[in-house]
Amino acid sequence: MNQTRIDFRQAKFLISAPDIAHLDKHLPGDVGVEIAFAGRSNAGKSSALNALTEQKSLARTSKTPGRTQLINVFELDAQRRLVDLPGYGFAKVPLEMKHKWQNALGEYLQKRACLSGVVVLMDIRHPLKDLDRQMIEWSVASEIPVLALLTKADKLGQSDKMKTVNAVRKELAEFGDWVSVEPFSALKGTGKPKVLAILDAWCHPDWLVEELERAED
């Protein structure tokens, strides 16, 4: 049963953009709420988006990590969007392109005023690589809350899963309430209700609630 105020199953593709400038040009302004999904190319980002929205092909999955190099935007409603950022850390991409995307991701986090939260997806077996930490640090420095989502949780037994979750929570404790850590499995549905609750809260920042209430009066 869907317990959230937003029905994430209603997500639909809106636009693909090769860079931040293109995104700014074709979206209806830096308004409303955006939740960004970021992670290494093998972190299972597309599978997570499809599982959370209960759509098999909303986000295209690929057996070749790093294949999709576009910002993909999905609309939840007129005010709220999910933003699928290109995977980072992929091996078979020229160094120049890696640097370009590293700079673009930093720019997006620092300049996108409507960004309400960032989901940083990491394979639970290989968490907190350098670029993962950098993404988290960028977000917190910009006062944007982070959900560190440990994907493919079904690959570990319960004991090892919780040992890893607790270790990651301990390592990220320095960021306080800005960062939460949850295990997730697109295959088994592990963690899905808690993740949706966090996303739903991000979709309803106080300023947006007040804005919508004024519009209804």
PDB file of C-alpha atoms in Angstrom, residues 85 184 198:
ATOM      1  CA  LEU A  85      22.384  12.208 -13.020  1.00  0.00           C
ATOM      2  CA  PHE A 184      18.163  -1.163  -0.407  1.00  0.00           C
ATOM      3  CA  ILE A 198      12.399  10.121   2.935  1.00  0.00           C
TER       4      ILE A 198
END
